[in-house]
PDB file of C-alpha atoms in Angstrom:
ATOM      1  CA  MET J   1       0.215  -0.009   0.365  1.00  0.00           C
ATOM      2  CA  LYS J   2       2.663   2.537   0.743  1.00  0.00           C
ATOM      3  CA  ASN J   3       4.476   1.827  -2.639  1.00  0.00           C
ATOM      4  CA  ILE J   4       1.111   2.762  -4.543  1.00  0.00           C
ATOM      5  CA  PHE J   5       0.607   6.341  -2.429  1.00  0.00           C
ATOM      6  CA  ARG J   6       4.781   6.834  -2.878  1.00  0.00           C
ATOM      7  CA  MET J   7       3.893   6.401  -6.943  1.00  0.00           C
ATOM      8  CA  LEU J   8       0.678   8.507  -6.818  1.00  0.00           C
ATOM      9  CA  LEU J   9       1.974  11.533  -4.611  1.00  0.00           C
ATOM     10  CA  PRO J  10       4.274  12.912  -7.428  1.00  0.00           C
ATOM     11  CA  VAL J  11       1.378  12.500  -9.992  1.00  0.00           C
ATOM     12  CA  ALA J  12      -1.200  14.466  -7.384  1.00  0.00           C
ATOM     13  CA  VAL J  13       1.510  17.251  -6.900  1.00  0.00           C
ATOM     14  CA  ILE J  14       1.971  17.397 -10.867  1.00  0.00           C
ATOM     15  CA  SER J  15      -1.670  17.258 -11.428  1.00  0.00           C
ATOM     16  CA  SER J  16      -2.488  20.127  -8.716  1.00  0.00           C
ATOM     17  CA  PHE J  17       0.308  22.260 -10.461  1.00  0.00           C
ATOM     18  CA  PHE J  18      -1.389  22.272 -13.602  1.00  0.00           C
ATOM     19  CA  ALA J  19      -4.758  22.865 -12.400  1.00  0.00           C
ATOM     20  CA  PHE J  20      -3.324  25.545 -10.510  1.00  0.00           C
ATOM     21  CA  THR J  21      -1.298  27.215 -13.261  1.00  0.00           C
ATOM     22  CA  SER J  22      -4.350  26.640 -15.449  1.00  0.00           C
ATOM     23  CA  VAL J  23      -6.650  29.124 -13.594  1.00  0.00           C
ATOM     24  CA  VAL J  24      -3.916  32.088 -13.484  1.00  0.00           C
ATOM     25  CA  ASP J  25      -4.967  35.085 -15.033  1.00  0.00           C
ATOM     26  CA  LYS J  26      -2.734  36.904 -17.436  1.00  0.00           C
ATOM     27  CA  THR J  27      -2.341  40.920 -18.179  1.00  0.00           C
ATOM     28  CA  TYR J  28      -2.175  42.455 -21.193  1.00  0.00           C
ATOM     29  CA  TYR J  29      -1.626  45.993 -22.594  1.00  0.00           C
ATOM     30  CA  TRP J  30      -3.663  48.304 -24.987  1.00  0.00           C
ATOM     31  CA  GLU J  31      -0.408  50.389 -25.582  1.00  0.00           C
ATOM     32  CA  GLN J  32      -2.602  53.073 -27.667  1.00  0.00           C
ATOM     33  CA  TYR J  33      -4.812  53.807 -24.559  1.00  0.00           C
ATOM     34  CA  ASN J  34      -2.731  52.812 -21.578  1.00  0.00           C
ATOM     35  CA  ILE J  35      -5.086  50.362 -20.667  1.00  0.00           C
ATOM     36  CA  GLU J  36      -4.396  46.864 -19.198  1.00  0.00           C
ATOM     37  CA  ILE J  37      -7.082  43.729 -19.229  1.00  0.00           C
ATOM     38  CA  THR J  38      -6.496  41.201 -17.114  1.00  0.00           C
ATOM     39  CA  VAL J  39      -7.880  37.574 -18.605  1.00  0.00           C
ATOM     40  CA  PRO J  40      -7.697  33.870 -18.130  1.00  0.00           C
ATOM     41  CA  ARG J  41      -4.108  32.475 -19.099  1.00  0.00           C
ATOM     42  CA  ASP J  42      -5.397  30.529 -22.082  1.00  0.00           C
ATOM     43  CA  PHE J  43      -5.880  34.112 -23.712  1.00  0.00           C
ATOM     44  CA  LYS J  44      -3.928  35.114 -26.990  1.00  0.00           C
ATOM     45  CA  ILE J  45      -4.368  38.187 -28.946  1.00  0.00           C
ATOM     46  CA  VAL J  46      -5.889  38.064 -32.115  1.00  0.00           C
ATOM     47  CA  LYS J  47      -5.542  42.090 -33.089  1.00  0.00           C
ATOM     48  CA  ASN J  48      -3.979  45.097 -31.256  1.00  0.00           C
ATOM     49  CA  THR J  49      -4.040  48.285 -33.244  1.00  0.00           C
ATOM     50  CA  SER J  50      -5.293  51.797 -32.406  1.00  0.00           C
ATOM     51  CA  ASN J  51      -8.730  51.314 -33.033  1.00  0.00           C
ATOM     52  CA  GLU J  52      -9.388  47.267 -32.093  1.00  0.00           C
ATOM     53  CA  PHE J  53      -7.939  44.947 -29.633  1.00  0.00           C
ATOM     54  CA  GLU J  54      -9.193  41.405 -29.930  1.00  0.00           C
ATOM     55  CA  MET J  55      -8.412  38.183 -27.791  1.00  0.00           C
ATOM     56  CA  LYS J  56      -9.475  34.538 -28.006  1.00  0.00           C
ATOM     57  CA  GLY J  57      -9.254  31.890 -25.262  1.00  0.00           C
ATOM     58  CA  ASP J  58     -10.582  28.356 -25.108  1.00  0.00           C
ATOM     59  CA  GLY J  59     -14.118  29.096 -25.371  1.00  0.00           C
ATOM     60  CA  MET J  60     -14.237  32.872 -24.998  1.00  0.00           C
ATOM     61  CA  GLU J  61     -13.630  35.805 -27.147  1.00  0.00           C
ATOM     62  CA  LEU J  62     -12.786  39.518 -26.247  1.00  0.00           C
ATOM     63  CA  PHE J  63     -12.812  42.333 -28.643  1.00  0.00           C
ATOM     64  CA  MET J  64     -12.548  45.681 -27.520  1.00  0.00           C
ATOM     65  CA  TYR J  65     -13.208  48.515 -29.854  1.00  0.00           C
ATOM     66  CA  ILE J  66     -13.004  52.301 -29.716  1.00  0.00           C
ATOM     67  CA  TRP J  67     -16.369  54.011 -29.666  1.00  0.00           C
ATOM     68  CA  ASN J  68     -16.397  56.640 -32.753  1.00  0.00           C
ATOM     69  CA  GLN J  69     -19.110  58.806 -31.276  1.00  0.00           C
ATOM     70  CA  LYS J  70     -19.026  61.777 -29.658  1.00  0.00           C
ATOM     71  CA  LYS J  71     -17.373  61.777 -26.247  1.00  0.00           C
ATOM     72  CA  LEU J  72     -20.290  60.158 -23.504  1.00  0.00           C
ATOM     73  CA  ALA J  73     -20.550  61.060 -20.364  1.00  0.00           C
ATOM     74  CA  VAL J  74     -20.583  58.129 -17.635  1.00  0.00           C
ATOM     75  CA  GLU J  75     -24.055  59.228 -17.159  1.00  0.00           C
ATOM     76  CA  ASP J  76     -25.501  58.424 -20.661  1.00  0.00           C
ATOM     77  CA  MET J  77     -23.460  54.918 -21.111  1.00  0.00           C
ATOM     78  CA  ASP J  78     -26.497  53.084 -20.336  1.00  0.00           C
ATOM     79  CA  GLU J  79     -28.494  54.419 -22.893  1.00  0.00           C
ATOM     80  CA  ALA J  80     -25.798  54.284 -25.144  1.00  0.00           C
ATOM     81  CA  THR J  81     -24.740  50.859 -24.578  1.00  0.00           C
ATOM     82  CA  VAL J  82     -28.467  49.400 -24.724  1.00  0.00           C
ATOM     83  CA  GLU J  83     -28.954  51.259 -28.149  1.00  0.00           C
ATOM     84  CA  LEU J  84     -26.241  49.668 -29.217  1.00  0.00           C
ATOM     85  CA  ALA J  85     -27.138  46.292 -28.259  1.00  0.00           C
ATOM     86  CA  LYS J  86     -30.431  46.948 -30.265  1.00  0.00           C
ATOM     87  CA  GLU J  87     -28.010  47.961 -33.422  1.00  0.00           C
ATOM     88  CA  LEU J  88     -26.083  44.582 -32.934  1.00  0.00           C
ATOM     89  CA  LYS J  89     -29.385  42.666 -32.781  1.00  0.00           C
ATOM     90  CA  LEU J  90     -28.565  41.024 -29.061  1.00  0.00           C
ATOM     91  CA  GLN J  91     -31.815  38.902 -28.470  1.00  0.00           C
ATOM     92  CA  GLU J  92     -32.978  37.912 -24.833  1.00  0.00           C
ATOM     93  CA  VAL J  93     -31.276  40.875 -23.043  1.00  0.00           C
ATOM     94  CA  ASP J  94     -31.798  39.532 -19.800  1.00  0.00           C
ATOM     95  CA  GLU J  95     -29.305  41.316 -17.715  1.00  0.00           C
ATOM     96  CA  GLU J  96     -28.006  45.124 -17.106  1.00  0.00           C
ATOM     97  CA  GLU J  97     -25.950  46.753 -14.750  1.00  0.00           C
ATOM     98  CA  ALA J  98     -23.386  49.966 -13.987  1.00  0.00           C
ATOM     99  CA  PHE J  99     -20.227  49.418 -12.968  1.00  0.00           C
ATOM    100  CA  LYS J 100     -17.066  51.241 -11.901  1.00  0.00           C
ATOM    101  CA  ASN J 101     -13.699  50.412 -11.610  1.00  0.00           C
ATOM    102  CA  GLY J 102     -11.013  52.592 -10.601  1.00  0.00           C
ATOM    103  CA  ASP J 103     -10.721  54.936 -13.290  1.00  0.00           C
ATOM    104  CA  PHE J 104     -13.310  53.208 -15.837  1.00  0.00           C
ATOM    105  CA  ALA J 105     -17.054  53.295 -15.163  1.00  0.00           C
ATOM    106  CA  GLY J 106     -19.824  52.155 -17.480  1.00  0.00           C
ATOM    107  CA  TYR J 107     -22.901  50.144 -17.848  1.00  0.00           C
ATOM    108  CA  TYR J 108     -23.025  46.311 -19.689  1.00  0.00           C
ATOM    109  CA  VAL J 109     -25.962  44.382 -20.832  1.00  0.00           C
ATOM    110  CA  GLU J 110     -25.955  40.463 -21.270  1.00  0.00           C
ATOM    111  CA  GLY J 111     -28.005  38.737 -23.997  1.00  0.00           C
ATOM    112  CA  PHE J 112     -27.756  36.103 -26.984  1.00  0.00           C
ATOM    113  CA  LYS J 113     -26.161  36.647 -30.663  1.00  0.00           C
ATOM    114  CA  ASP J 114     -25.808  33.783 -33.307  1.00  0.00           C
ATOM    115  CA  GLY J 115     -26.383  31.180 -30.350  1.00  0.00           C
ATOM    116  CA  ASP J 116     -23.448  32.782 -28.200  1.00  0.00           C
ATOM    117  CA  ARG J 117     -24.001  34.666 -24.604  1.00  0.00           C
ATOM    118  CA  VAL J 118     -22.824  38.136 -25.435  1.00  0.00           C
ATOM    119  CA  MET J 119     -21.700  40.576 -22.571  1.00  0.00           C
ATOM    120  CA  LEU J 120     -21.591  44.097 -24.123  1.00  0.00           C
ATOM    121  CA  ALA J 121     -20.094  46.659 -22.114  1.00  0.00           C
ATOM    122  CA  GLY J 122     -20.012  50.200 -23.077  1.00  0.00           C
ATOM    123  CA  VAL J 123     -17.067  52.046 -20.834  1.00  0.00           C
ATOM    124  CA  VAL J 124     -15.467  55.463 -20.233  1.00  0.00           C
ATOM    125  CA  ASP J 125     -11.807  56.126 -19.446  1.00  0.00           C
ATOM    126  CA  LEU J 126     -12.693  58.573 -16.579  1.00  0.00           C
ATOM    127  CA  GLN J 127      -8.745  59.675 -16.779  1.00  0.00           C
ATOM    128  CA  SER J 128      -8.510  60.181 -20.635  1.00  0.00           C
ATOM    129  CA  ARG J 129     -12.463  60.285 -21.398  1.00  0.00           C
ATOM    130  CA  THR J 130     -11.974  57.834 -24.137  1.00  0.00           C
ATOM    131  CA  ASN J 131     -15.153  55.623 -25.025  1.00  0.00           C
ATOM    132  CA  PHE J 132     -14.721  52.236 -25.888  1.00  0.00           C
ATOM    133  CA  PHE J 133     -16.771  49.097 -25.622  1.00  0.00           C
ATOM    134  CA  ILE J 134     -16.302  45.615 -25.033  1.00  0.00           C
ATOM    135  CA  VAL J 135     -17.871  42.704 -26.357  1.00  0.00           C
ATOM    136  CA  ILE J 136     -17.154  39.202 -24.618  1.00  0.00           C
ATOM    137  CA  THR J 137     -18.435  35.859 -26.428  1.00  0.00           C
ATOM    138  CA  PHE J 138     -18.882  32.511 -24.446  1.00  0.00           C
ATOM    139  CA  ASP J 139     -21.650  29.600 -24.497  1.00  0.00           C
ATOM    140  CA  ASP J 140     -24.487  29.939 -22.441  1.00  0.00           C
ATOM    141  CA  LYS J 141     -23.873  26.704 -20.756  1.00  0.00           C
ATOM    142  CA  ASP J 142     -20.664  27.954 -19.225  1.00  0.00           C
ATOM    143  CA  GLU J 143     -21.210  29.199 -16.121  1.00  0.00           C
ATOM    144  CA  GLU J 144     -17.481  29.684 -15.471  1.00  0.00           C
ATOM    145  CA  ALA J 145     -17.078  31.741 -18.589  1.00  0.00           C
ATOM    146  CA  GLU J 146     -19.831  34.170 -17.430  1.00  0.00           C
ATOM    147  CA  LYS J 147     -17.948  34.677 -13.976  1.00  0.00           C
ATOM    148  CA  GLU J 148     -14.582  35.125 -15.946  1.00  0.00           C
ATOM    149  CA  ALA J 149     -16.303  37.892 -18.307  1.00  0.00           C
ATOM    150  CA  LEU J 150     -17.419  39.775 -14.970  1.00  0.00           C
ATOM    151  CA  LYS J 151     -14.101  39.741 -13.769  1.00  0.00           C
ATOM    152  CA  ILE J 152     -12.336  40.719 -17.075  1.00  0.00           C
ATOM    153  CA  LEU J 153     -14.749  43.963 -16.974  1.00  0.00           C
ATOM    154  CA  GLU J 154     -13.979  44.534 -12.756  1.00  0.00           C
ATOM    155  CA  ASN J 155     -10.078  44.443 -13.772  1.00  0.00           C
ATOM    156  CA  ILE J 156      -9.646  46.996 -16.259  1.00  0.00           C
ATOM    157  CA  ASP J 157      -7.023  48.984 -15.291  1.00  0.00           C
ATOM    158  CA  HIS J 158      -4.066  51.594 -16.523  1.00  0.00           C
ATOM    159  CA  LYS J 159      -0.878  50.243 -16.929  1.00  0.00           C
ATOM    160  CA  ASP J 160       1.508  52.362 -13.931  1.00  0.00           C
TER     161      ASP J 160
END
């Protein structure tokens, strides 16, 4: 019995190490706007330009775009985000909420588009007054992805 335990102990230690490292988050930087975004470690940058920042992860995608409209005040972000959701033809919008995170504030809605769950957030950088929106898509049955999407919004920051 002791021999079996000795053989299984290293396997258990290695397995727990990989389980831990797979959930560790990673921070990326949108240089043009001094914005840091923390996402699950499996995310990779697809595009990083002055107007777009796109990433893909295992079962999730994230898009950030500069909002090419007039500068919106935080107080108007709820109405603008809901309007954008209508323009994008999000279906079954079933959650809406304002958020504030340090120098960032905004409003998000959740709905469906083309079979995917979509979290759409209109964001104002209170420091630079830059407006952008974030779209995070994931499978509706993936409760962990929904938690991760909210966590991403909560962790937008400026690079120090």
